[in-house]
Each structure stands twice: as C-alpha cells, then as structure tokens.
Amino acid sequence: DGVLRWTFLSEAKGFEVRAFGGRPLRVAPPTASSAAVAERGGSMLSYMQRLWRREEAPRAPPSNADASALLRAAGCEGGGVASEEDVLLVRSLPSFGGRLSAHSCELLLSYLTAPYVRVPLVLQLLAQPATLPALASPELQAV
C-alpha cells in the first residue's frame, strides 16, 4: 500500500502518483512555462532533479539557541562556547536579573551545547518552579 507509482501525464498536467490503495495524488507542474524550463537547458526530469538536490539551502535558518549567543545577549564575557568544557571556563555567568542561580545557568549553557537533545533538556530545566521566573528575562527571550 505504501508503494508510490509515478506516471508522467504531460507537460501541462505534470505527474500523477498513486499510493495507498491506488488513490491518485496529483503533482503540480513547475510554475515556470515549458519554454522557460527548456531555455534553462532542461526538461521536466531535470526540474524534478533540481527540486530534490541536497545542495539547496537548509530547510530552516540556524537557530539562536546557542550558548555563545545567550552569553552575548546577557552581556557576559565568555567567547565562543562550543562544548560543555567551554562552559566551565566562562568567567561570569548571567543571572538574568537574579532569576536564575549560577548552577541553573551553567546547566542551561551546557544543555545548549547538545544539538539534538537541547530542546527537551531546556524545557525540563525551565519548567521547574525555581527556574520558571527566568523566562521573564528579556535577555533569555532574545535567544
């Protein structure tokens, strides 16, 4: 059922895809005219290949959820923080208006260095009653 069956109908109609019990799914043709596609030296196939190239821009811009960005927003010295060891070398930790202890700030900065698990870790940290007031800090909101 999950197998996709592609059929090329025409330049005007584009492709038809059948899946999930033969249900037709339409794929719209390119928005540029066929002449413009041909002018670029391509066909419908080359257009489809350009759509699925890996060289395109990333699907989302880089995130500001970065320990270095948080330190810059809070006006603290710290240079580039790329790992948990770098967090230990930060001279002054921000307290975000006294809303966050040094230990919690160190945890937050450490969590921001972990790329794939940073969101659940930061949510867990900031959902605690002792750290929840830190969300009212404009410096923390900026990041």
JSON list of C-alpha atoms in Angstrom, two decimals:
[
{"chain": "A", "resi": 1, "resn": "ASP", "atom": "CA", "xyz": [0.00, 0.00, 0.00]},
{"chain": "A", "resi": 2, "resn": "GLY", "atom": "CA", "xyz": [2.83, 2.42, 0.76]},
{"chain": "A", "resi": 3, "resn": "VAL", "atom": "CA", "xyz": [4.47, 1.98, -2.66]},
{"chain": "A", "resi": 4, "resn": "LEU", "atom": "CA", "xyz": [4.39, 5.11, -4.82]},
{"chain": "A", "resi": 5, "resn": "ARG", "atom": "CA", "xyz": [3.63, 4.62, -8.53]},
{"chain": "A", "resi": 6, "resn": "TRP", "atom": "CA", "xyz": [4.65, 7.61, -10.64]},
{"chain": "A", "resi": 7, "resn": "THR", "atom": "CA", "xyz": [3.17, 8.31, -14.07]},
{"chain": "A", "resi": 8, "resn": "PHE", "atom": "CA", "xyz": [4.07, 11.23, -16.31]},
{"chain": "A", "resi": 9, "resn": "LEU", "atom": "CA", "xyz": [0.86, 12.57, -17.89]},
{"chain": "A", "resi": 10, "resn": "SER", "atom": "CA", "xyz": [2.04, 15.53, -19.97]},
{"chain": "A", "resi": 11, "resn": "GLU", "atom": "CA", "xyz": [3.96, 18.80, -19.69]},
{"chain": "A", "resi": 12, "resn": "ALA", "atom": "CA", "xyz": [0.74, 20.62, -18.85]},
{"chain": "A", "resi": 13, "resn": "LYS", "atom": "CA", "xyz": [-0.65, 18.10, -16.37]},
{"chain": "A", "resi": 14, "resn": "GLY", "atom": "CA", "xyz": [2.60, 17.02, -14.73]},
{"chain": "A", "resi": 15, "resn": "PHE", "atom": "CA", "xyz": [2.87, 13.78, -12.82]},
{"chain": "A", "resi": 16, "resn": "GLU", "atom": "CA", "xyz": [0.34, 11.53, -11.18]},
{"chain": "A", "resi": 17, "resn": "VAL", "atom": "CA", "xyz": [1.27, 9.48, -8.14]},
{"chain": "A", "resi": 18, "resn": "ARG", "atom": "CA", "xyz": [-0.78, 6.56, -6.91]},
{"chain": "A", "resi": 19, "resn": "ALA", "atom": "CA", "xyz": [-0.40, 5.21, -3.41]},
{"chain": "A", "resi": 20, "resn": "PHE", "atom": "CA", "xyz": [-2.34, 3.79, -0.50]},
{"chain": "A", "resi": 21, "resn": "GLY", "atom": "CA", "xyz": [-4.73, 1.52, -2.36]},
{"chain": "A", "resi": 22, "resn": "GLY", "atom": "CA", "xyz": [-4.47, 3.22, -5.77]},
{"chain": "A", "resi": 23, "resn": "ARG", "atom": "CA", "xyz": [-5.59, 6.66, -4.56]},
{"chain": "A", "resi": 24, "resn": "PRO", "atom": "CA", "xyz": [-4.34, 9.28, -7.07]},
{"chain": "A", "resi": 25, "resn": "LEU", "atom": "CA", "xyz": [-2.22, 12.14, -5.81]},
{"chain": "A", "resi": 26, "resn": "ARG", "atom": "CA", "xyz": [-1.53, 14.98, -8.24]},
{"chain": "A", "resi": 27, "resn": "VAL", "atom": "CA", "xyz": [1.88, 16.63, -8.52]},
{"chain": "A", "resi": 28, "resn": "ALA", "atom": "CA", "xyz": [1.62, 20.10, -9.98]},
{"chain": "A", "resi": 29, "resn": "PRO", "atom": "CA", "xyz": [3.84, 21.01, -12.94]},
{"chain": "A", "resi": 30, "resn": "PRO", "atom": "CA", "xyz": [6.52, 23.66, -12.45]},
{"chain": "A", "resi": 31, "resn": "THR", "atom": "CA", "xyz": [5.30, 27.23, -12.25]},
{"chain": "A", "resi": 32, "resn": "ALA", "atom": "CA", "xyz": [7.68, 28.34, -14.99]},
{"chain": "A", "resi": 33, "resn": "SER", "atom": "CA", "xyz": [6.48, 27.80, -18.52]},
{"chain": "A", "resi": 34, "resn": "SER", "atom": "CA", "xyz": [7.83, 24.89, -20.53]},
{"chain": "A", "resi": 35, "resn": "ALA", "atom": "CA", "xyz": [9.72, 27.38, -22.69]},
{"chain": "A", "resi": 36, "resn": "ALA", "atom": "CA", "xyz": [11.50, 28.80, -19.65]},
{"chain": "A", "resi": 37, "resn": "VAL", "atom": "CA", "xyz": [12.39, 25.29, -18.48]},
{"chain": "A", "resi": 38, "resn": "ALA", "atom": "CA", "xyz": [13.71, 24.42, -21.93]},
{"chain": "A", "resi": 39, "resn": "GLU", "atom": "CA", "xyz": [15.57, 27.74, -22.09]},
{"chain": "A", "resi": 40, "resn": "ARG", "atom": "CA", "xyz": [17.48, 26.81, -18.94]},
{"chain": "A", "resi": 41, "resn": "GLY", "atom": "CA", "xyz": [18.57, 23.69, -20.76]},
{"chain": "A", "resi": 42, "resn": "GLY", "atom": "CA", "xyz": [16.33, 21.25, -19.00]},
{"chain": "A", "resi": 43, "resn": "SER", "atom": "CA", "xyz": [13.23, 19.19, -19.12]},
{"chain": "A", "resi": 44, "resn": "MET", "atom": "CA", "xyz": [10.61, 18.15, -16.64]},
{"chain": "A", "resi": 45, "resn": "LEU", "atom": "CA", "xyz": [13.01, 15.48, -15.40]},
{"chain": "A", "resi": 46, "resn": "SER", "atom": "CA", "xyz": [15.80, 18.00, -14.77]},
{"chain": "A", "resi": 47, "resn": "TYR", "atom": "CA", "xyz": [13.30, 20.25, -12.99]},
{"chain": "A", "resi": 48, "resn": "MET", "atom": "CA", "xyz": [12.37, 17.38, -10.67]},
{"chain": "A", "resi": 49, "resn": "GLN", "atom": "CA", "xyz": [16.04, 16.63, -10.06]},
{"chain": "A", "resi": 50, "resn": "ARG", "atom": "CA", "xyz": [16.67, 20.26, -9.07]},
{"chain": "A", "resi": 51, "resn": "LEU", "atom": "CA", "xyz": [13.81, 20.04, -6.60]},
{"chain": "A", "resi": 52, "resn": "TRP", "atom": "CA", "xyz": [15.38, 17.12, -4.73]},
{"chain": "A", "resi": 53, "resn": "ARG", "atom": "CA", "xyz": [19.03, 18.17, -4.77]},
{"chain": "A", "resi": 54, "resn": "ARG", "atom": "CA", "xyz": [20.81, 18.19, -1.45]},
{"chain": "A", "resi": 55, "resn": "GLU", "atom": "CA", "xyz": [22.76, 21.35, -2.35]},
{"chain": "A", "resi": 56, "resn": "GLU", "atom": "CA", "xyz": [19.85, 23.61, -1.60]},
{"chain": "A", "resi": 57, "resn": "ALA", "atom": "CA", "xyz": [19.74, 25.96, 1.38]},
{"chain": "A", "resi": 58, "resn": "PRO", "atom": "CA", "xyz": [18.93, 24.41, 4.75]},
{"chain": "A", "resi": 59, "resn": "ARG", "atom": "CA", "xyz": [15.23, 23.98, 5.43]},
{"chain": "A", "resi": 60, "resn": "ALA", "atom": "CA", "xyz": [15.45, 26.28, 8.45]},
{"chain": "A", "resi": 61, "resn": "PRO", "atom": "CA", "xyz": [17.82, 29.11, 9.30]},
{"chain": "A", "resi": 62, "resn": "PRO", "atom": "CA", "xyz": [20.42, 28.49, 12.00]},
{"chain": "A", "resi": 63, "resn": "SER", "atom": "CA", "xyz": [18.98, 28.71, 15.49]},
{"chain": "A", "resi": 64, "resn": "ASN", "atom": "CA", "xyz": [19.90, 31.29, 18.09]},
{"chain": "A", "resi": 65, "resn": "ALA", "atom": "CA", "xyz": [19.66, 28.55, 20.71]},
{"chain": "A", "resi": 66, "resn": "ASP", "atom": "CA", "xyz": [23.39, 28.74, 21.25]},
{"chain": "A", "resi": 67, "resn": "ALA", "atom": "CA", "xyz": [25.35, 29.18, 24.47]},
{"chain": "A", "resi": 68, "resn": "SER", "atom": "CA", "xyz": [27.57, 31.88, 22.93]},
{"chain": "A", "resi": 69, "resn": "ALA", "atom": "CA", "xyz": [24.53, 33.83, 21.71]},
{"chain": "A", "resi": 70, "resn": "LEU", "atom": "CA", "xyz": [22.96, 33.62, 25.17]},
{"chain": "A", "resi": 71, "resn": "LEU", "atom": "CA", "xyz": [26.12, 34.97, 26.81]},
{"chain": "A", "resi": 72, "resn": "ARG", "atom": "CA", "xyz": [26.34, 37.81, 24.25]},
{"chain": "A", "resi": 73, "resn": "ALA", "atom": "CA", "xyz": [22.67, 38.70, 24.83]},
{"chain": "A", "resi": 74, "resn": "ALA", "atom": "CA", "xyz": [23.27, 38.81, 28.59]},
{"chain": "A", "resi": 75, "resn": "GLY", "atom": "CA", "xyz": [26.38, 40.97, 28.13]},
{"chain": "A", "resi": 76, "resn": "CYS", "atom": "CA", "xyz": [28.78, 38.45, 29.69]},
{"chain": "A", "resi": 77, "resn": "GLU", "atom": "CA", "xyz": [32.31, 37.57, 28.70]},
{"chain": "A", "resi": 78, "resn": "GLY", "atom": "CA", "xyz": [32.80, 34.05, 27.57]},
{"chain": "A", "resi": 79, "resn": "GLY", "atom": "CA", "xyz": [33.96, 33.99, 23.99]},
{"chain": "A", "resi": 80, "resn": "GLY", "atom": "CA", "xyz": [32.93, 31.03, 21.91]},
{"chain": "A", "resi": 81, "resn": "VAL", "atom": "CA", "xyz": [31.18, 28.29, 23.84]},
{"chain": "A", "resi": 82, "resn": "ALA", "atom": "CA", "xyz": [31.18, 25.14, 21.72]},
{"chain": "A", "resi": 83, "resn": "SER", "atom": "CA", "xyz": [31.29, 22.38, 24.34]},
{"chain": "A", "resi": 84, "resn": "GLU", "atom": "CA", "xyz": [30.50, 21.64, 27.95]},
{"chain": "A", "resi": 85, "resn": "GLU", "atom": "CA", "xyz": [34.16, 22.20, 28.85]},
{"chain": "A", "resi": 86, "resn": "ASP", "atom": "CA", "xyz": [33.92, 25.75, 27.45]},
{"chain": "A", "resi": 87, "resn": "VAL", "atom": "CA", "xyz": [31.01, 26.43, 29.79]},
{"chain": "A", "resi": 88, "resn": "LEU", "atom": "CA", "xyz": [33.28, 25.72, 32.76]},
{"chain": "A", "resi": 89, "resn": "LEU", "atom": "CA", "xyz": [35.70, 28.41, 31.53]},
{"chain": "A", "resi": 90, "resn": "VAL", "atom": "CA", "xyz": [33.11, 31.21, 31.42]},
{"chain": "A", "resi": 91, "resn": "ARG", "atom": "CA", "xyz": [34.29, 33.89, 33.86]},
{"chain": "A", "resi": 92, "resn": "SER", "atom": "CA", "xyz": [30.93, 35.34, 34.85]},
{"chain": "A", "resi": 93, "resn": "LEU", "atom": "CA", "xyz": [27.61, 33.60, 34.42]},
{"chain": "A", "resi": 94, "resn": "PRO", "atom": "CA", "xyz": [24.49, 35.67, 33.80]},
{"chain": "A", "resi": 95, "resn": "SER", "atom": "CA", "xyz": [21.80, 35.58, 36.48]},
{"chain": "A", "resi": 96, "resn": "PHE", "atom": "CA", "xyz": [19.09, 37.11, 34.26]},
{"chain": "A", "resi": 97, "resn": "GLY", "atom": "CA", "xyz": [18.09, 39.69, 36.82]},
{"chain": "A", "resi": 98, "resn": "GLY", "atom": "CA", "xyz": [18.59, 37.34, 39.77]},
{"chain": "A", "resi": 99, "resn": "ARG", "atom": "CA", "xyz": [16.05, 34.90, 38.35]},
{"chain": "A", "resi": 100, "resn": "LEU", "atom": "CA", "xyz": [18.50, 32.06, 37.70]},
{"chain": "A", "resi": 101, "resn": "SER", "atom": "CA", "xyz": [21.12, 30.58, 40.02]},
{"chain": "A", "resi": 102, "resn": "ALA", "atom": "CA", "xyz": [24.69, 30.01, 38.83]},
{"chain": "A", "resi": 103, "resn": "HIS", "atom": "CA", "xyz": [24.12, 26.25, 38.87]},
{"chain": "A", "resi": 104, "resn": "SER", "atom": "CA", "xyz": [20.95, 26.54, 36.74]},
{"chain": "A", "resi": 105, "resn": "CYS", "atom": "CA", "xyz": [22.68, 28.93, 34.33]},
{"chain": "A", "resi": 106, "resn": "GLU", "atom": "CA", "xyz": [25.59, 26.51, 33.96]},
{"chain": "A", "resi": 107, "resn": "LEU", "atom": "CA", "xyz": [23.13, 23.70, 33.24]},
{"chain": "A", "resi": 108, "resn": "LEU", "atom": "CA", "xyz": [21.30, 25.86, 30.69]},
{"chain": "A", "resi": 109, "resn": "LEU", "atom": "CA", "xyz": [24.53, 26.75, 28.88]},
{"chain": "A", "resi": 110, "resn": "SER", "atom": "CA", "xyz": [25.63, 23.11, 28.90]},
{"chain": "A", "resi": 111, "resn": "TYR", "atom": "CA", "xyz": [22.28, 21.97, 27.52]},
{"chain": "A", "resi": 112, "resn": "LEU", "atom": "CA", "xyz": [22.58, 24.46, 24.67]},
{"chain": "A", "resi": 113, "resn": "THR", "atom": "CA", "xyz": [25.77, 22.74, 23.51]},
{"chain": "A", "resi": 114, "resn": "ALA", "atom": "CA", "xyz": [23.94, 19.43, 22.92]},
{"chain": "A", "resi": 115, "resn": "PRO", "atom": "CA", "xyz": [22.45, 19.73, 19.40]},
{"chain": "A", "resi": 116, "resn": "TYR", "atom": "CA", "xyz": [19.73, 17.08, 19.27]},
{"chain": "A", "resi": 117, "resn": "VAL", "atom": "CA", "xyz": [18.61, 16.93, 22.89]},
{"chain": "A", "resi": 118, "resn": "ARG", "atom": "CA", "xyz": [18.78, 20.62, 23.78]},
{"chain": "A", "resi": 119, "resn": "VAL", "atom": "CA", "xyz": [15.03, 21.27, 23.43]},
{"chain": "A", "resi": 120, "resn": "PRO", "atom": "CA", "xyz": [13.79, 18.62, 25.89]},
{"chain": "A", "resi": 121, "resn": "LEU", "atom": "CA", "xyz": [16.62, 19.38, 28.32]},
{"chain": "A", "resi": 122, "resn": "VAL", "atom": "CA", "xyz": [15.97, 23.14, 28.32]},
{"chain": "A", "resi": 123, "resn": "LEU", "atom": "CA", "xyz": [12.21, 22.58, 28.65]},
{"chain": "A", "resi": 124, "resn": "GLN", "atom": "CA", "xyz": [12.76, 20.27, 31.60]},
{"chain": "A", "resi": 125, "resn": "LEU", "atom": "CA", "xyz": [15.05, 22.81, 33.27]},
{"chain": "A", "resi": 126, "resn": "LEU", "atom": "CA", "xyz": [12.85, 25.86, 32.74]},
{"chain": "A", "resi": 127, "resn": "ALA", "atom": "CA", "xyz": [9.63, 24.05, 33.69]},
{"chain": "A", "resi": 128, "resn": "GLN", "atom": "CA", "xyz": [10.79, 23.71, 37.31]},
{"chain": "A", "resi": 129, "resn": "PRO", "atom": "CA", "xyz": [9.24, 26.21, 39.76]},
{"chain": "A", "resi": 130, "resn": "ALA", "atom": "CA", "xyz": [12.66, 27.56, 40.80]},
{"chain": "A", "resi": 131, "resn": "THR", "atom": "CA", "xyz": [13.71, 28.41, 37.24]},
{"chain": "A", "resi": 132, "resn": "LEU", "atom": "CA", "xyz": [10.37, 29.38, 35.70]},
{"chain": "A", "resi": 133, "resn": "PRO", "atom": "CA", "xyz": [10.78, 33.12, 36.54]},
{"chain": "A", "resi": 134, "resn": "ALA", "atom": "CA", "xyz": [13.85, 33.23, 34.27]},
{"chain": "A", "resi": 135, "resn": "LEU", "atom": "CA", "xyz": [11.51, 33.15, 31.27]},
{"chain": "A", "resi": 136, "resn": "ALA", "atom": "CA", "xyz": [10.54, 36.73, 32.09]},
{"chain": "A", "resi": 137, "resn": "SER", "atom": "CA", "xyz": [14.12, 37.88, 31.38]},
{"chain": "A", "resi": 138, "resn": "PRO", "atom": "CA", "xyz": [14.41, 39.88, 28.14]},
{"chain": "A", "resi": 139, "resn": "GLU", "atom": "CA", "xyz": [17.96, 38.57, 27.60]},
{"chain": "A", "resi": 140, "resn": "LEU", "atom": "CA", "xyz": [16.76, 34.98, 27.72]},
{"chain": "A", "resi": 141, "resn": "GLN", "atom": "CA", "xyz": [13.79, 35.78, 25.48]},
{"chain": "A", "resi": 142, "resn": "ALA", "atom": "CA", "xyz": [16.13, 37.34, 22.89]},
{"chain": "A", "resi": 143, "resn": "VAL", "atom": "CA", "xyz": [17.74, 33.98, 22.32]}
]
